[in-house]
Amino acid sequence: MKDIEILEINEIGDYEKDLSLLLEDSINSGASIGFLAPIEKNEVLNYWHEVNHKLAQGNSRLWIAIQEGKIVGSVQLSLVSKKNGVHRAEVEKLMVLTTARKQGIATLLLNELENFSREKGLRLLVLDTREGDVSELLYSKIGFVRVGVIPDFALSSNGNYDGTAIY
């Protein structure tokens, strides 16, 4: 395994190209992250501009994994601003380039996110993923608890409606 560096970034800036490639790769490889393949460039760019806005407002955090000078993975944490939810946050858009998988990058990203969460006093992290997705194995392995499934929650690129597993 080649060295992997995990960084928290506060602005998309110079990372936009690599993050866009990562998002496109994830969508095109079938990841259930809120988009359908094929995706248009402007949709990808608009998404990262929205993320950048959330980062600037302090509503979201973004970590990237860098290997040999390029982004090979990322994960986001969406913070809750409601007074009754300041103890929790939502894990979003865990992505790893298809060419960089099976190296523990997703685990490294989640470990960094969890360390941040502990430091900030967050007591509950929630996430969802497509029912039966390989990511369910990862989430279970690192200690997330599956609490249920919402059937037919999301439309997939193949035209099926898939359930979402809540952790």
PDB file of C-alpha atoms in Angstrom:
ATOM      1  CA  MET A   1       0.000   0.000   0.000  1.00  0.00           C
ATOM      2  CA  LYS A   2       1.361   3.362  -1.010  1.00  0.00           C
ATOM      3  CA  ASP A   3       1.311   6.211   1.519  1.00  0.00           C
ATOM      4  CA  ILE A   4      -2.077   7.794   1.986  1.00  0.00           C
ATOM      5  CA  GLU A   5      -2.536  11.207   3.571  1.00  0.00           C
ATOM      6  CA  ILE A   6      -5.885  12.262   5.048  1.00  0.00           C
ATOM      7  CA  LEU A   7      -6.566  16.006   5.083  1.00  0.00           C
ATOM      8  CA  GLU A   8      -9.524  18.055   6.205  1.00  0.00           C
ATOM      9  CA  ILE A   9     -10.130  20.842   3.714  1.00  0.00           C
ATOM     10  CA  ASN A  10     -12.237  23.960   4.255  1.00  0.00           C
ATOM     11  CA  GLU A  11     -12.544  25.000   0.626  1.00  0.00           C
ATOM     12  CA  ILE A  12     -12.835  23.076  -2.643  1.00  0.00           C
ATOM     13  CA  GLY A  13     -10.565  25.498  -4.538  1.00  0.00           C
ATOM     14  CA  ASP A  14      -7.694  23.708  -6.260  1.00  0.00           C
ATOM     15  CA  TYR A  15      -9.200  20.311  -5.403  1.00  0.00           C
ATOM     16  CA  GLU A  16     -12.247  20.776  -7.668  1.00  0.00           C
ATOM     17  CA  LYS A  17     -10.863  18.807 -10.642  1.00  0.00           C
ATOM     18  CA  ASP A  18      -9.812  15.751  -8.603  1.00  0.00           C
ATOM     19  CA  LEU A  19     -13.016  15.824  -6.539  1.00  0.00           C
ATOM     20  CA  SER A  20     -15.069  16.004  -9.739  1.00  0.00           C
ATOM     21  CA  LEU A  21     -13.227  12.979 -11.158  1.00  0.00           C
ATOM     22  CA  LEU A  22     -13.813  11.118  -7.891  1.00  0.00           C
ATOM     23  CA  LEU A  23     -17.537  11.887  -7.942  1.00  0.00           C
ATOM     24  CA  GLU A  24     -17.882  10.866 -11.607  1.00  0.00           C
ATOM     25  CA  ASP A  25     -15.940   7.636 -10.986  1.00  0.00           C
ATOM     26  CA  SER A  26     -18.159   6.789  -8.009  1.00  0.00           C
ATOM     27  CA  ILE A  27     -21.382   7.458  -9.901  1.00  0.00           C
ATOM     28  CA  ASN A  28     -20.224   5.567 -12.997  1.00  0.00           C
ATOM     29  CA  SER A  29     -19.206   2.568 -10.879  1.00  0.00           C
ATOM     30  CA  GLY A  30     -22.727   2.338  -9.436  1.00  0.00           C
ATOM     31  CA  ALA A  31     -22.359   4.050  -6.065  1.00  0.00           C
ATOM     32  CA  SER A  32     -25.646   5.115  -4.540  1.00  0.00           C
ATOM     33  CA  ILE A  33     -24.713   8.670  -3.567  1.00  0.00           C
ATOM     34  CA  GLY A  34     -27.683  10.649  -4.811  1.00  0.00           C
ATOM     35  CA  PHE A  35     -26.896  10.853  -8.528  1.00  0.00           C
ATOM     36  CA  LEU A  36     -27.764   8.772 -11.573  1.00  0.00           C
ATOM     37  CA  ALA A  37     -25.380   7.778 -14.348  1.00  0.00           C
ATOM     38  CA  PRO A  38     -24.557   9.170 -16.770  1.00  0.00           C
ATOM     39  CA  ILE A  39     -23.923  12.515 -15.089  1.00  0.00           C
ATOM     40  CA  GLU A  40     -23.231  15.811 -16.814  1.00  0.00           C
ATOM     41  CA  LYS A  41     -20.155  17.907 -15.989  1.00  0.00           C
ATOM     42  CA  ASN A  42     -22.229  20.919 -14.931  1.00  0.00           C
ATOM     43  CA  GLU A  43     -24.150  18.780 -12.419  1.00  0.00           C
ATOM     44  CA  VAL A  44     -20.853  17.628 -10.898  1.00  0.00           C
ATOM     45  CA  LEU A  45     -19.491  21.179 -10.701  1.00  0.00           C
ATOM     46  CA  ASN A  46     -22.750  22.501  -9.248  1.00  0.00           C
ATOM     47  CA  TYR A  47     -22.599  19.826  -6.565  1.00  0.00           C
ATOM     48  CA  TRP A  48     -19.073  20.804  -5.487  1.00  0.00           C
ATOM     49  CA  HIS A  49     -20.060  24.485  -5.460  1.00  0.00           C
ATOM     50  CA  GLU A  50     -22.910  23.581  -3.070  1.00  0.00           C
ATOM     51  CA  VAL A  51     -20.484  21.646  -0.868  1.00  0.00           C
ATOM     52  CA  ASN A  52     -18.103  24.598  -0.890  1.00  0.00           C
ATOM     53  CA  HIS A  53     -20.951  26.847   0.307  1.00  0.00           C
ATOM     54  CA  LYS A  54     -21.759  24.455   3.171  1.00  0.00           C
ATOM     55  CA  LEU A  55     -18.070  24.335   4.145  1.00  0.00           C
ATOM     56  CA  ALA A  56     -17.908  28.137   4.187  1.00  0.00           C
ATOM     57  CA  GLN A  57     -21.024  28.306   6.401  1.00  0.00           C
ATOM     58  CA  GLY A  58     -19.556  25.739   8.794  1.00  0.00           C
ATOM     59  CA  ASN A  59     -22.449  23.315   8.229  1.00  0.00           C
ATOM     60  CA  SER A  60     -20.280  20.609   6.741  1.00  0.00           C
ATOM     61  CA  ARG A  61     -16.786  19.110   6.985  1.00  0.00           C
ATOM     62  CA  LEU A  62     -14.826  17.421   4.202  1.00  0.00           C
ATOM     63  CA  TRP A  63     -11.874  15.051   4.381  1.00  0.00           C
ATOM     64  CA  ILE A  64      -9.871  13.876   1.391  1.00  0.00           C
ATOM     65  CA  ALA A  65      -7.436  10.999   0.938  1.00  0.00           C
ATOM     66  CA  ILE A  66      -4.378  11.825  -1.149  1.00  0.00           C
ATOM     67  CA  GLN A  67      -2.103   9.220  -2.695  1.00  0.00           C
ATOM     68  CA  GLU A  68       0.789  10.130  -4.987  1.00  0.00           C
ATOM     69  CA  GLY A  69      -0.457  13.711  -5.226  1.00  0.00           C
ATOM     70  CA  LYS A  70      -4.022  12.957  -6.268  1.00  0.00           C
ATOM     71  CA  ILE A  71      -7.318  12.618  -4.462  1.00  0.00           C
ATOM     72  CA  VAL A  72      -8.342   8.975  -4.197  1.00  0.00           C
ATOM     73  CA  GLY A  73     -11.150   9.312  -1.674  1.00  0.00           C
ATOM     74  CA  SER A  74     -13.320  11.646   0.362  1.00  0.00           C
ATOM     75  CA  VAL A  75     -15.999  11.739   3.017  1.00  0.00           C
ATOM     76  CA  GLN A  76     -18.235  14.468   4.382  1.00  0.00           C
ATOM     77  CA  LEU A  77     -19.851  15.146   7.722  1.00  0.00           C
ATOM     78  CA  SER A  78     -23.036  17.203   7.813  1.00  0.00           C
ATOM     79  CA  LEU A  79     -23.510  18.925  11.149  1.00  0.00           C
ATOM     80  CA  VAL A  80     -26.943  19.426  12.684  1.00  0.00           C
ATOM     81  CA  SER A  81     -27.775  23.023  13.575  1.00  0.00           C
ATOM     82  CA  LYS A  82     -31.073  22.302  15.346  1.00  0.00           C
ATOM     83  CA  LYS A  83     -30.769  22.802  19.103  1.00  0.00           C
ATOM     84  CA  ASN A  84     -32.062  19.299  19.801  1.00  0.00           C
ATOM     85  CA  GLY A  85     -29.498  17.752  17.447  1.00  0.00           C
ATOM     86  CA  VAL A  86     -26.159  19.385  18.223  1.00  0.00           C
ATOM     87  CA  HIS A  87     -24.948  16.023  19.559  1.00  0.00           C
ATOM     88  CA  ARG A  88     -25.295  14.278  16.173  1.00  0.00           C
ATOM     89  CA  ALA A  89     -24.129  14.495  12.562  1.00  0.00           C
ATOM     90  CA  GLU A  90     -24.623  12.646   9.289  1.00  0.00           C
ATOM     91  CA  VAL A  91     -21.843  10.857   7.407  1.00  0.00           C
ATOM     92  CA  GLU A  92     -22.234  11.568   3.693  1.00  0.00           C
ATOM     93  CA  LYS A  93     -20.683  10.703   0.340  1.00  0.00           C
ATOM     94  CA  LEU A  94     -17.935   8.269   1.320  1.00  0.00           C
ATOM     95  CA  MET A  95     -16.135   7.745  -2.000  1.00  0.00           C
ATOM     96  CA  VAL A  96     -12.977   5.908  -3.061  1.00  0.00           C
ATOM     97  CA  LEU A  97     -11.689   5.759  -6.635  1.00  0.00           C
ATOM     98  CA  THR A  98     -12.326   2.340  -8.140  1.00  0.00           C
ATOM     99  CA  THR A  99      -8.592   2.031  -8.922  1.00  0.00           C
ATOM    100  CA  ALA A 100      -7.678   2.703  -5.269  1.00  0.00           C
ATOM    101  CA  ARG A 101     -10.104   0.397  -3.469  1.00  0.00           C
ATOM    102  CA  LYS A 102      -9.164  -2.439  -1.098  1.00  0.00           C
ATOM    103  CA  GLN A 103      -6.350  -0.401   0.512  1.00  0.00           C
ATOM    104  CA  GLY A 104      -8.199   0.702   3.637  1.00  0.00           C
ATOM    105  CA  ILE A 105      -8.782   4.251   2.375  1.00  0.00           C
ATOM    106  CA  ALA A 106     -12.454   4.311   3.378  1.00  0.00           C
ATOM    107  CA  THR A 107     -11.523   3.135   6.883  1.00  0.00           C
ATOM    108  CA  LEU A 108      -8.830   5.816   7.194  1.00  0.00           C
ATOM    109  CA  LEU A 109     -11.316   8.499   6.125  1.00  0.00           C
ATOM    110  CA  LEU A 110     -13.965   7.288   8.571  1.00  0.00           C
ATOM    111  CA  ASN A 111     -11.410   7.066  11.398  1.00  0.00           C
ATOM    112  CA  GLU A 112     -10.464  10.711  10.833  1.00  0.00           C
ATOM    113  CA  LEU A 113     -14.141  11.713  10.743  1.00  0.00           C
ATOM    114  CA  GLU A 114     -14.813   9.795  13.966  1.00  0.00           C
ATOM    115  CA  ASN A 115     -11.812  11.385  15.713  1.00  0.00           C
ATOM    116  CA  PHE A 116     -13.100  14.837  14.774  1.00  0.00           C
ATOM    117  CA  SER A 117     -16.584  13.884  15.981  1.00  0.00           C
ATOM    118  CA  ARG A 118     -15.283  12.752  19.374  1.00  0.00           C
ATOM    119  CA  GLU A 119     -13.244  15.961  19.763  1.00  0.00           C
ATOM    120  CA  LYS A 120     -16.358  18.042  19.005  1.00  0.00           C
ATOM    121  CA  GLY A 121     -18.485  16.094  21.476  1.00  0.00           C
ATOM    122  CA  LEU A 122     -20.696  14.457  18.861  1.00  0.00           C
ATOM    123  CA  ARG A 123     -22.298  11.378  20.376  1.00  0.00           C
ATOM    124  CA  LEU A 124     -24.215  10.020  17.400  1.00  0.00           C
ATOM    125  CA  LEU A 125     -23.247   9.576  13.752  1.00  0.00           C
ATOM    126  CA  VAL A 126     -25.880   8.423  11.286  1.00  0.00           C
ATOM    127  CA  LEU A 127     -25.626   7.347   7.667  1.00  0.00           C
ATOM    128  CA  ASP A 128     -27.506   5.453   5.023  1.00  0.00           C
ATOM    129  CA  THR A 129     -26.462   3.291   2.119  1.00  0.00           C
ATOM    130  CA  ARG A 130     -28.124   1.152  -0.510  1.00  0.00           C
ATOM    131  CA  GLU A 131     -29.407  -2.081   0.984  1.00  0.00           C
ATOM    132  CA  GLY A 132     -27.021  -4.923   0.122  1.00  0.00           C
ATOM    133  CA  ASP A 133     -24.230  -2.580  -1.020  1.00  0.00           C
ATOM    134  CA  VAL A 134     -20.640  -3.617  -0.282  1.00  0.00           C
ATOM    135  CA  SER A 135     -20.378  -0.543   1.950  1.00  0.00           C
ATOM    136  CA  GLU A 136     -22.649  -2.283   4.461  1.00  0.00           C
ATOM    137  CA  LEU A 137     -19.790  -4.678   5.240  1.00  0.00           C
ATOM    138  CA  LEU A 138     -17.451  -1.763   5.934  1.00  0.00           C
ATOM    139  CA  TYR A 139     -19.900   0.099   8.163  1.00  0.00           C
ATOM    140  CA  SER A 140     -20.654  -3.028  10.197  1.00  0.00           C
ATOM    141  CA  LYS A 141     -16.964  -3.917  10.484  1.00  0.00           C
ATOM    142  CA  ILE A 142     -16.024  -0.552  11.966  1.00  0.00           C
ATOM    143  CA  GLY A 143     -18.877  -0.552  14.470  1.00  0.00           C
ATOM    144  CA  PHE A 144     -21.863   1.181  12.897  1.00  0.00           C
ATOM    145  CA  VAL A 145     -25.132  -0.505  13.871  1.00  0.00           C
ATOM    146  CA  ARG A 146     -27.770  -1.173  11.224  1.00  0.00           C
ATOM    147  CA  VAL A 147     -31.085   0.012  12.635  1.00  0.00           C
ATOM    148  CA  GLY A 148     -33.387  -0.674   9.714  1.00  0.00           C
ATOM    149  CA  VAL A 149     -34.245  -0.413   6.043  1.00  0.00           C
ATOM    150  CA  ILE A 150     -36.546   1.915   4.140  1.00  0.00           C
ATOM    151  CA  PRO A 151     -37.807  -0.086   1.127  1.00  0.00           C
ATOM    152  CA  ASP A 152     -37.795   1.428  -2.377  1.00  0.00           C
ATOM    153  CA  PHE A 153     -36.039   4.552  -1.083  1.00  0.00           C
ATOM    154  CA  ALA A 154     -33.868   5.524  -4.051  1.00  0.00           C
ATOM    155  CA  LEU A 155     -33.965   5.148  -7.801  1.00  0.00           C
ATOM    156  CA  SER A 156     -30.781   3.572  -9.180  1.00  0.00           C
ATOM    157  CA  SER A 157     -29.153   4.124 -12.557  1.00  0.00           C
ATOM    158  CA  ASN A 158     -30.405   0.672 -13.614  1.00  0.00           C
ATOM    159  CA  GLY A 159     -34.020   1.806 -13.140  1.00  0.00           C
ATOM    160  CA  ASN A 160     -34.662  -0.182  -9.955  1.00  0.00           C
ATOM    161  CA  TYR A 161     -35.892   1.237  -6.677  1.00  0.00           C
ATOM    162  CA  ASP A 162     -33.564   0.123  -3.914  1.00  0.00           C
ATOM    163  CA  GLY A 163     -33.992   0.101  -0.175  1.00  0.00           C
ATOM    164  CA  THR A 164     -31.697   2.183   1.980  1.00  0.00           C
ATOM    165  CA  ALA A 165     -30.104   0.722   5.090  1.00  0.00           C
ATOM    166  CA  ILE A 166     -29.901   3.148   8.011  1.00  0.00           C
ATOM    167  CA  TYR A 167     -26.926   3.036  10.369  1.00  0.00           C
TER     168      TYR A 167
END
